[in-house]
mmCIF file of C-alpha atoms and ligand atoms in Angstrom:
data_model
loop_
_atom_site.group_PDB
_atom_site.id
_atom_site.type_symbol
_atom_site.label_atom_id
_atom_site.label_comp_id
_atom_site.label_asym_id
_atom_site.label_seq_id
_atom_site.Cartn_x
_atom_site.Cartn_y
_atom_site.Cartn_z
ATOM 1 C CA UNK A 62 -16.720 57.965 29.348
ATOM 2 C CA UNK A 63 -17.472 57.285 25.633
ATOM 3 C CA UNK A 64 -14.642 56.722 22.751
ATOM 4 C CA UNK A 65 -12.746 53.752 24.653
ATOM 5 C CA UNK A 66 -10.355 51.685 22.915
ATOM 6 C CA UNK A 67 -9.555 48.823 24.641
ATOM 7 C CA UNK A 68 -7.308 45.118 24.063
ATOM 8 C CA UNK A 69 -8.953 42.272 25.588
ATOM 9 C CA UNK A 70 -6.480 39.601 26.172
ATOM 10 C CA UNK A 71 -7.267 36.319 27.712
ATOM 11 C CA UNK A 72 -6.476 32.501 26.661
ATOM 12 C CA UNK A 73 -9.647 30.960 25.142
ATOM 13 C CA UNK A 74 -12.368 30.502 27.361
ATOM 14 C CA UNK A 75 -11.566 33.295 29.630
ATOM 15 C CA UNK A 76 -14.756 35.025 29.285
ATOM 16 C CA UNK A 77 -13.742 37.815 26.508
ATOM 17 C CA UNK A 78 -16.994 37.369 24.573
ATOM 18 C CA UNK A 79 -19.049 37.394 27.405
ATOM 19 C CA UNK A 80 -17.697 40.177 28.856
ATOM 20 C CA UNK A 81 -16.979 42.363 25.651
ATOM 21 C CA UNK A 82 -20.502 41.804 25.083
ATOM 22 C CA UNK A 83 -21.834 43.255 28.274
ATOM 23 C CA UNK A 84 -19.373 46.413 28.093
ATOM 24 C CA UNK A 85 -20.701 47.248 24.491
ATOM 25 C CA UNK A 86 -23.958 48.449 25.772
ATOM 26 C CA UNK A 87 -22.001 50.076 29.173
ATOM 27 C CA UNK A 88 -19.728 52.118 27.363
ATOM 28 C CA UNK A 89 -21.370 52.341 23.538
ATOM 29 C CA UNK A 90 -18.623 51.032 22.213
ATOM 30 C CA UNK A 91 -18.080 48.059 19.252
ATOM 31 C CA UNK A 92 -17.143 44.587 20.314
ATOM 32 C CA UNK A 93 -14.570 43.239 17.485
ATOM 33 C CA UNK A 94 -13.902 39.462 18.111
ATOM 34 C CA UNK A 95 -11.992 38.236 15.187
ATOM 35 C CA UNK A 96 -12.952 34.694 15.787
ATOM 36 C CA UNK A 97 -16.593 35.831 15.166
ATOM 37 C CA UNK A 98 -15.257 37.641 11.839
ATOM 38 C CA UNK A 99 -13.628 34.152 10.870
ATOM 39 C CA UNK A 100 -16.716 32.322 11.130
ATOM 40 C CA UNK A 101 -18.881 34.411 9.576
ATOM 41 C CA UNK A 102 -16.303 34.273 6.604
ATOM 42 C CA UNK A 103 -16.202 30.104 7.030
ATOM 43 C CA UNK A 104 -20.005 30.206 7.052
ATOM 44 C CA UNK A 105 -20.260 32.851 4.102
ATOM 45 C CA UNK A 106 -17.764 30.587 2.188
ATOM 46 C CA UNK A 107 -15.613 33.160 0.978
ATOM 47 C CA UNK A 108 -11.709 33.316 -0.167
ATOM 48 C CA UNK A 109 -11.141 34.052 3.489
ATOM 49 C CA UNK A 110 -12.681 31.405 5.011
ATOM 50 C CA UNK A 111 -11.624 28.691 2.859
ATOM 51 C CA UNK A 112 -8.162 29.989 4.053
ATOM 52 C CA UNK A 113 -8.988 29.890 7.426
ATOM 53 C CA UNK A 114 -11.141 27.249 8.269
ATOM 54 C CA UNK A 115 -8.643 24.083 8.389
ATOM 55 C CA UNK A 116 -6.208 26.458 10.476
ATOM 56 C CA UNK A 117 -9.045 27.192 12.950
ATOM 57 C CA UNK A 118 -10.043 23.371 13.509
ATOM 58 C CA UNK A 119 -6.647 22.313 13.952
ATOM 59 C CA UNK A 120 -6.315 24.915 16.815
ATOM 60 C CA UNK A 121 -3.506 26.937 15.371
ATOM 61 C CA UNK A 122 -3.180 30.906 14.266
ATOM 62 C CA UNK A 123 -4.402 32.213 10.963
ATOM 63 C CA UNK A 124 -1.765 34.419 9.161
ATOM 64 C CA UNK A 125 -0.543 37.638 10.889
ATOM 65 C CA UNK A 126 -1.354 39.471 7.184
ATOM 66 C CA UNK A 127 -4.818 38.430 6.863
ATOM 67 C CA UNK A 128 -5.517 38.994 10.150
ATOM 68 C CA UNK A 129 -4.029 42.624 10.207
ATOM 69 C CA UNK A 130 -5.731 43.281 7.291
ATOM 70 C CA UNK A 131 -9.402 42.353 8.618
ATOM 71 C CA UNK A 132 -8.896 44.627 11.922
ATOM 72 C CA UNK A 133 -7.159 47.301 9.496
ATOM 73 C CA UNK A 134 -10.405 47.919 7.740
ATOM 74 C CA UNK A 135 -12.555 46.505 10.436
ATOM 75 C CA UNK A 136 -11.945 49.866 13.141
ATOM 76 C CA UNK A 137 -12.743 52.297 9.825
ATOM 77 C CA UNK A 138 -16.418 51.449 9.797
ATOM 78 C CA UNK A 139 -18.964 53.825 11.424
ATOM 79 C CA UNK A 140 -19.876 51.847 14.133
ATOM 80 C CA UNK A 141 -16.055 51.921 15.524
ATOM 81 C CA UNK A 142 -16.447 55.863 15.695
ATOM 82 C CA UNK A 143 -17.203 55.415 19.784
ATOM 83 C CA UNK A 144 -14.521 53.205 20.094
ATOM 84 C CA UNK A 145 -14.096 49.388 20.526
ATOM 85 C CA UNK A 146 -13.071 46.736 22.087
ATOM 86 C CA UNK A 147 -10.855 43.988 20.659
ATOM 87 C CA UNK A 148 -11.806 40.340 21.714
ATOM 88 C CA UNK A 149 -9.116 38.308 20.399
ATOM 89 C CA UNK A 150 -6.965 40.373 18.402
ATOM 90 C CA UNK A 151 -3.716 40.984 18.718
ATOM 91 C CA UNK A 152 -2.417 37.293 19.214
ATOM 92 C CA UNK A 153 1.032 37.913 18.066
ATOM 93 C CA UNK A 154 3.583 40.161 18.179
ATOM 94 C CA UNK A 155 4.008 41.082 15.004
ATOM 95 C CA UNK A 156 -0.207 41.694 15.156
ATOM 96 C CA UNK A 157 0.633 43.890 18.327
ATOM 97 C CA UNK A 158 3.219 45.907 16.548
ATOM 98 C CA UNK A 159 0.821 46.302 13.731
ATOM 99 C CA UNK A 160 -2.120 47.463 15.362
ATOM 100 C CA UNK A 161 0.000 50.132 17.441
ATOM 101 C CA UNK A 162 1.469 51.508 14.164
ATOM 102 C CA UNK A 163 -2.182 51.671 12.475
ATOM 103 C CA UNK A 164 -4.084 53.384 15.862
ATOM 104 C CA UNK A 165 -1.459 55.906 15.479
ATOM 105 C CA UNK A 166 -1.600 56.077 11.877
ATOM 106 C CA UNK A 167 -5.358 56.856 12.256
ATOM 107 C CA UNK A 168 -5.556 59.068 15.259
ATOM 108 C CA UNK A 169 -7.074 55.799 17.588
ATOM 109 C CA UNK A 170 -5.398 56.452 20.826
ATOM 110 C CA UNK A 171 -5.359 53.225 23.070
ATOM 111 C CA UNK A 172 -7.260 53.460 26.319
ATOM 112 C CA UNK A 173 -6.518 49.997 28.016
ATOM 113 C CA UNK A 174 -5.305 46.753 27.557
ATOM 114 C CA UNK A 175 -7.065 44.042 29.785
ATOM 115 C CA UNK A 176 -5.992 40.508 30.756
ATOM 116 C CA UNK A 177 -8.370 38.217 31.739
ATOM 117 C CA UNK A 178 -6.647 35.941 33.775
ATOM 118 C CA UNK A 179 -7.596 32.575 34.412
ATOM 119 C CA UNK A 180 -5.485 29.445 34.726
ATOM 120 C CA UNK A 181 -5.555 26.410 32.180
ATOM 121 C CA UNK A 182 -7.471 23.864 34.781
ATOM 122 C CA UNK A 183 -10.717 25.738 34.534
ATOM 123 C CA UNK A 184 -10.298 26.858 30.547
ATOM 124 C CA UNK A 185 -11.095 22.859 29.134
ATOM 125 C CA UNK A 186 -14.732 23.005 31.076
ATOM 126 C CA UNK A 187 -15.628 26.479 30.165
ATOM 127 C CA UNK A 188 -14.947 25.430 26.489
ATOM 128 C CA UNK A 189 -16.455 22.707 26.195
ATOM 129 C CA UNK A 190 -19.888 23.785 27.625
ATOM 130 C CA UNK A 191 -20.404 26.946 25.923
ATOM 131 C CA UNK A 192 -22.908 27.502 23.168
ATOM 132 C CA UNK A 193 -24.070 30.504 21.543
ATOM 133 C CA UNK A 194 -27.487 31.772 20.045
ATOM 134 C CA UNK A 195 -27.598 31.054 16.368
ATOM 135 C CA UNK A 196 -29.445 34.105 15.889
ATOM 136 C CA UNK A 197 -27.613 36.695 18.028
ATOM 137 C CA UNK A 198 -25.070 35.494 19.039
ATOM 138 C CA UNK A 199 -25.401 35.855 22.632
ATOM 139 C CA UNK A 200 -23.043 33.440 24.881
ATOM 140 C CA UNK A 201 -23.996 30.701 27.225
ATOM 141 C CA UNK A 202 -22.636 28.011 29.282
ATOM 142 C CA UNK A 203 -24.137 24.310 30.314
ATOM 143 C CA UNK A 204 -23.388 25.076 33.838
ATOM 144 C CA UNK A 205 -22.510 28.779 34.188
ATOM 145 C CA UNK A 206 -24.759 30.550 32.019
ATOM 146 C CA UNK A 207 -27.794 28.841 31.066
ATOM 147 C CA UNK A 208 -30.521 30.997 29.505
ATOM 148 C CA UNK A 209 -33.116 32.496 31.910
ATOM 149 C CA UNK A 210 -35.935 30.678 30.029
ATOM 150 C CA UNK A 211 -35.015 27.243 29.373
ATOM 151 C CA UNK A 212 -34.123 26.827 25.473
ATOM 152 C CA UNK A 213 -35.095 30.402 24.596
ATOM 153 C CA UNK A 214 -32.196 33.169 24.184
ATOM 154 C CA UNK A 215 -32.578 35.890 26.940
ATOM 155 C CA UNK A 216 -31.658 38.473 24.127
ATOM 156 C CA UNK A 217 -33.631 38.074 21.062
ATOM 157 C CA UNK A 218 -36.025 35.030 22.329
ATOM 158 C CA UNK A 219 -34.516 32.633 19.449
ATOM 159 C CA UNK A 220 -34.869 28.974 20.190
ATOM 160 C CA UNK A 221 -31.808 27.950 18.154
ATOM 161 C CA UNK A 222 -28.422 27.716 19.650
ATOM 162 C CA UNK A 223 -25.304 26.525 18.277
ATOM 163 C CA UNK A 224 -21.743 25.401 18.992
ATOM 164 C CA UNK A 225 -18.248 25.878 17.822
ATOM 165 C CA UNK A 226 -16.630 22.933 15.584
ATOM 166 C CA UNK A 227 -13.230 23.633 17.629
ATOM 167 C CA UNK A 228 -14.939 23.674 21.039
ATOM 168 C CA UNK A 229 -13.783 20.144 21.689
ATOM 169 C CA UNK A 230 -11.211 18.834 23.861
ATOM 170 C CA UNK A 231 -8.777 17.736 21.226
ATOM 171 C CA UNK A 232 -8.716 21.400 19.976
ATOM 172 C CA UNK A 233 -8.603 22.916 23.341
ATOM 173 C CA UNK A 234 -5.093 21.630 23.993
ATOM 174 C CA UNK A 235 -3.480 22.947 20.206
ATOM 175 C CA UNK A 236 -5.278 26.789 20.991
ATOM 176 C CA UNK A 237 -3.867 26.806 24.878
ATOM 177 C CA UNK A 238 -0.411 25.957 23.463
ATOM 178 C CA UNK A 239 -0.833 28.512 20.882
ATOM 179 C CA UNK A 240 -1.780 30.748 23.996
ATOM 180 C CA UNK A 241 1.151 30.330 25.691
ATOM 181 C CA UNK A 242 3.575 30.470 23.045
ATOM 182 C CA UNK A 243 2.495 33.039 20.822
ATOM 183 C CA UNK A 244 -0.218 35.260 22.792
ATOM 184 C CA UNK A 245 0.813 35.549 26.042
ATOM 185 C CA UNK A 246 4.405 37.612 25.260
ATOM 186 C CA UNK A 247 2.100 39.999 23.098
ATOM 187 C CA UNK A 248 1.128 41.298 27.429
ATOM 188 C CA UNK A 249 4.900 41.616 27.976
ATOM 189 C CA UNK A 250 4.723 43.740 24.805
ATOM 190 C CA UNK A 251 1.941 46.119 26.201
ATOM 191 C CA UNK A 252 3.439 46.384 29.860
ATOM 192 C CA UNK A 253 5.601 49.358 28.635
ATOM 193 C CA UNK A 254 2.643 51.235 27.702
ATOM 194 C CA UNK A 255 1.607 51.313 31.422
ATOM 195 C CA UNK A 256 -2.116 50.173 30.362
ATOM 196 C CA UNK A 257 -2.410 46.742 31.119
ATOM 197 C CA UNK A 258 -4.290 45.587 33.777
ATOM 198 C CA UNK A 259 -4.740 41.858 35.195
ATOM 199 C CA UNK A 260 -8.558 41.166 35.917
ATOM 200 C CA UNK A 261 -8.943 37.743 37.953
ATOM 201 C CA UNK A 262 -11.331 35.699 35.458
ATOM 202 C CA UNK A 263 -12.168 33.066 37.709
ATOM 203 C CA UNK A 264 -14.663 35.114 39.840
ATOM 204 C CA UNK A 265 -18.438 35.200 38.744
ATOM 205 C CA UNK A 266 -19.214 36.324 35.690
ATOM 206 C CA UNK A 267 -21.221 39.551 37.455
ATOM 207 C CA UNK A 268 -18.343 40.329 39.334
ATOM 208 C CA UNK A 269 -15.847 40.210 36.759
ATOM 209 C CA UNK A 270 -17.822 42.474 35.102
ATOM 210 C CA UNK A 271 -18.240 45.040 37.951
ATOM 211 C CA UNK A 272 -14.304 44.686 38.200
ATOM 212 C CA UNK A 273 -14.078 45.973 34.687
ATOM 213 C CA UNK A 274 -16.493 48.626 34.932
ATOM 214 C CA UNK A 275 -14.457 49.990 37.486
ATOM 215 C CA UNK A 276 -11.139 49.627 35.874
ATOM 216 C CA UNK A 277 -12.243 51.312 32.662
ATOM 217 C CA UNK A 278 -14.396 54.057 34.074
ATOM 218 C CA UNK A 279 -11.053 55.258 35.211
ATOM 219 C CA UNK A 280 -8.383 54.407 32.321
ATOM 220 C CA UNK A 281 -8.264 56.628 29.577
ATOM 221 C CA UNK A 282 -5.783 57.644 26.826
ATOM 222 C CA UNK A 283 -3.936 60.207 28.555
ATOM 223 C CA UNK A 284 -2.611 57.642 31.272
HETATM 224 P P1 ADP B 325 -13.500 33.421 25.145
HETATM 225 O O1 ADP B 325 -14.446 34.436 24.413
HETATM 226 O O2 ADP B 325 -12.265 34.207 26.115
HETATM 227 O O3 ADP B 325 -13.353 32.704 24.640
HETATM 228 P P2 ADP B 325 -16.108 33.038 26.352
HETATM 229 O O4 ADP B 325 -16.650 34.627 26.976
HETATM 230 O O5 ADP B 325 -16.808 32.591 25.670
HETATM 231 O O6 ADP B 325 -14.493 33.137 26.276
HETATM 232 O O7 ADP B 325 -16.459 32.158 27.654
HETATM 233 C C1 ADP B 325 -16.221 30.999 27.287
HETATM 234 C C2 ADP B 325 -17.294 29.976 28.269
HETATM 235 O O8 ADP B 325 -16.950 30.284 29.738
HETATM 236 C C3 ADP B 325 -18.825 30.469 28.141
HETATM 237 O O9 ADP B 325 -19.769 29.390 27.723
HETATM 238 C C4 ADP B 325 -18.886 31.367 29.101
HETATM 239 O O10 ADP B 325 -20.755 31.632 29.572
HETATM 240 C C5 ADP B 325 -18.357 30.893 30.130
HETATM 241 N N1 ADP B 325 -17.508 31.954 31.372
HETATM 242 C C6 ADP B 325 -17.253 33.009 31.145
HETATM 243 N N2 ADP B 325 -16.923 33.785 31.763
HETATM 244 C C7 ADP B 325 -17.430 32.732 33.025
HETATM 245 C C8 ADP B 325 -16.840 33.297 34.486
HETATM 246 N N3 ADP B 325 -16.659 34.033 34.981
HETATM 247 N N4 ADP B 325 -17.459 32.083 35.342
HETATM 248 C C9 ADP B 325 -17.859 30.627 34.745
HETATM 249 N N5 ADP B 325 -18.255 30.517 33.458
HETATM 250 C C10 ADP B 325 -17.707 31.765 32.670
HETATM 251 P P1 ADP B 326 -11.345 32.097 21.835
HETATM 252 O O1 ADP B 326 -11.537 33.194 22.385
HETATM 253 O O2 ADP B 326 -11.939 30.432 22.504
HETATM 254 O O3 ADP B 326 -9.345 31.610 21.873
HETATM 255 P P2 ADP B 326 -11.600 33.128 19.130
HETATM 256 O O4 ADP B 326 -13.278 33.181 18.556
HETATM 257 O O5 ADP B 326 -10.918 34.299 19.447
HETATM 258 O O6 ADP B 326 -11.395 31.568 20.358
HETATM 259 O O7 ADP B 326 -10.753 32.442 17.803
HETATM 260 C C1 ADP B 326 -11.214 31.095 17.260
HETATM 261 C C2 ADP B 326 -9.997 30.631 16.129
HETATM 262 O O8 ADP B 326 -9.988 31.864 14.985
HETATM 263 C C3 ADP B 326 -8.611 30.700 16.815
HETATM 264 O O9 ADP B 326 -8.024 29.619 17.374
HETATM 265 C C4 ADP B 326 -8.002 31.317 15.597
HETATM 266 O O10 ADP B 326 -7.692 30.049 14.814
HETATM 267 C C5 ADP B 326 -8.549 32.059 14.852
HETATM 268 N N1 ADP B 326 -8.485 33.651 15.041
HETATM 269 C C6 ADP B 326 -9.017 34.245 16.028
HETATM 270 N N2 ADP B 326 -8.324 35.896 15.872
HETATM 271 C C7 ADP B 326 -6.911 35.418 15.684
HETATM 272 C C8 ADP B 326 -6.022 36.014 15.282
HETATM 273 N N3 ADP B 326 -6.029 37.504 16.029
HETATM 274 N N4 ADP B 326 -5.020 35.755 14.444
HETATM 275 C C9 ADP B 326 -4.878 34.748 14.530
HETATM 276 N N5 ADP B 326 -5.755 33.412 14.369
HETATM 277 C C10 ADP B 326 -7.127 34.073 14.931
HETATM 278 ZN ZN1 ZN B 327 -30.347 35.571 20.755
#
């Protein structure tokens, strides 16, 4: 069951982060969210963060060169030795091609590409209601996923929460446009691997997790 390498595709607000956090424990593999990495760089004020901030606030995509460099270094870290779930990468065809070649070079075969499919009309509400624990990053939603105890993080007990600067109704429009124009073609690109699975992301959160676990238990790099 261990050693899985999975790519999570899906629109902004589709549920990638929520599901990836759950699969980390189930399969003992690391969630690699390029959005989280970029937000950490912005908060830390690094050179990468300075370059990424305005692009993210506009709902556009950070350059392929920066993103490919970031992921290439990240998968070499020891916490990825058992495998990883890529959440938010690749988002363009050049990123997909670079990923395939770097995984081949590093001897890291791909097990599955998952498309979490959710229609646009559900995404604005998902995104504008999203918040997360300020301490551990656990994701929540104003309507669909409130903490079990009001105001207290289920995972770590923290009472501080945060919302993303780009989770507003205006930026969502640009992000959805970027998804359809630049990221959706990546799914067609992966079709030839025979490893793409489409999951209905409109079901409730527990049902989506159950569907994912059942697919991933069966999928292996061998086919
Ligand atoms: P992504 O990482 O794909 O951008 P998230 O996992 O952050 O998406 O989910 C976006 C918001 O929608 C979050 O607030 C999350 O709690 C909520 N959410 C995730 N999956 C579902 C679902 N199946 N049904 C309803 N709300 C969901
Ligand atoms: P969501 O899942 O809601 O779309 P993310 O947290 O994955 O949001 O990404 C937030 C922002 O970070 C994106 O709108 C984009 O500006 C930037 N970003 C994240 N991943 C990538 C990537 N692979 N390529 C280019 N930009 C990225
Ligand atoms: Zn927490």
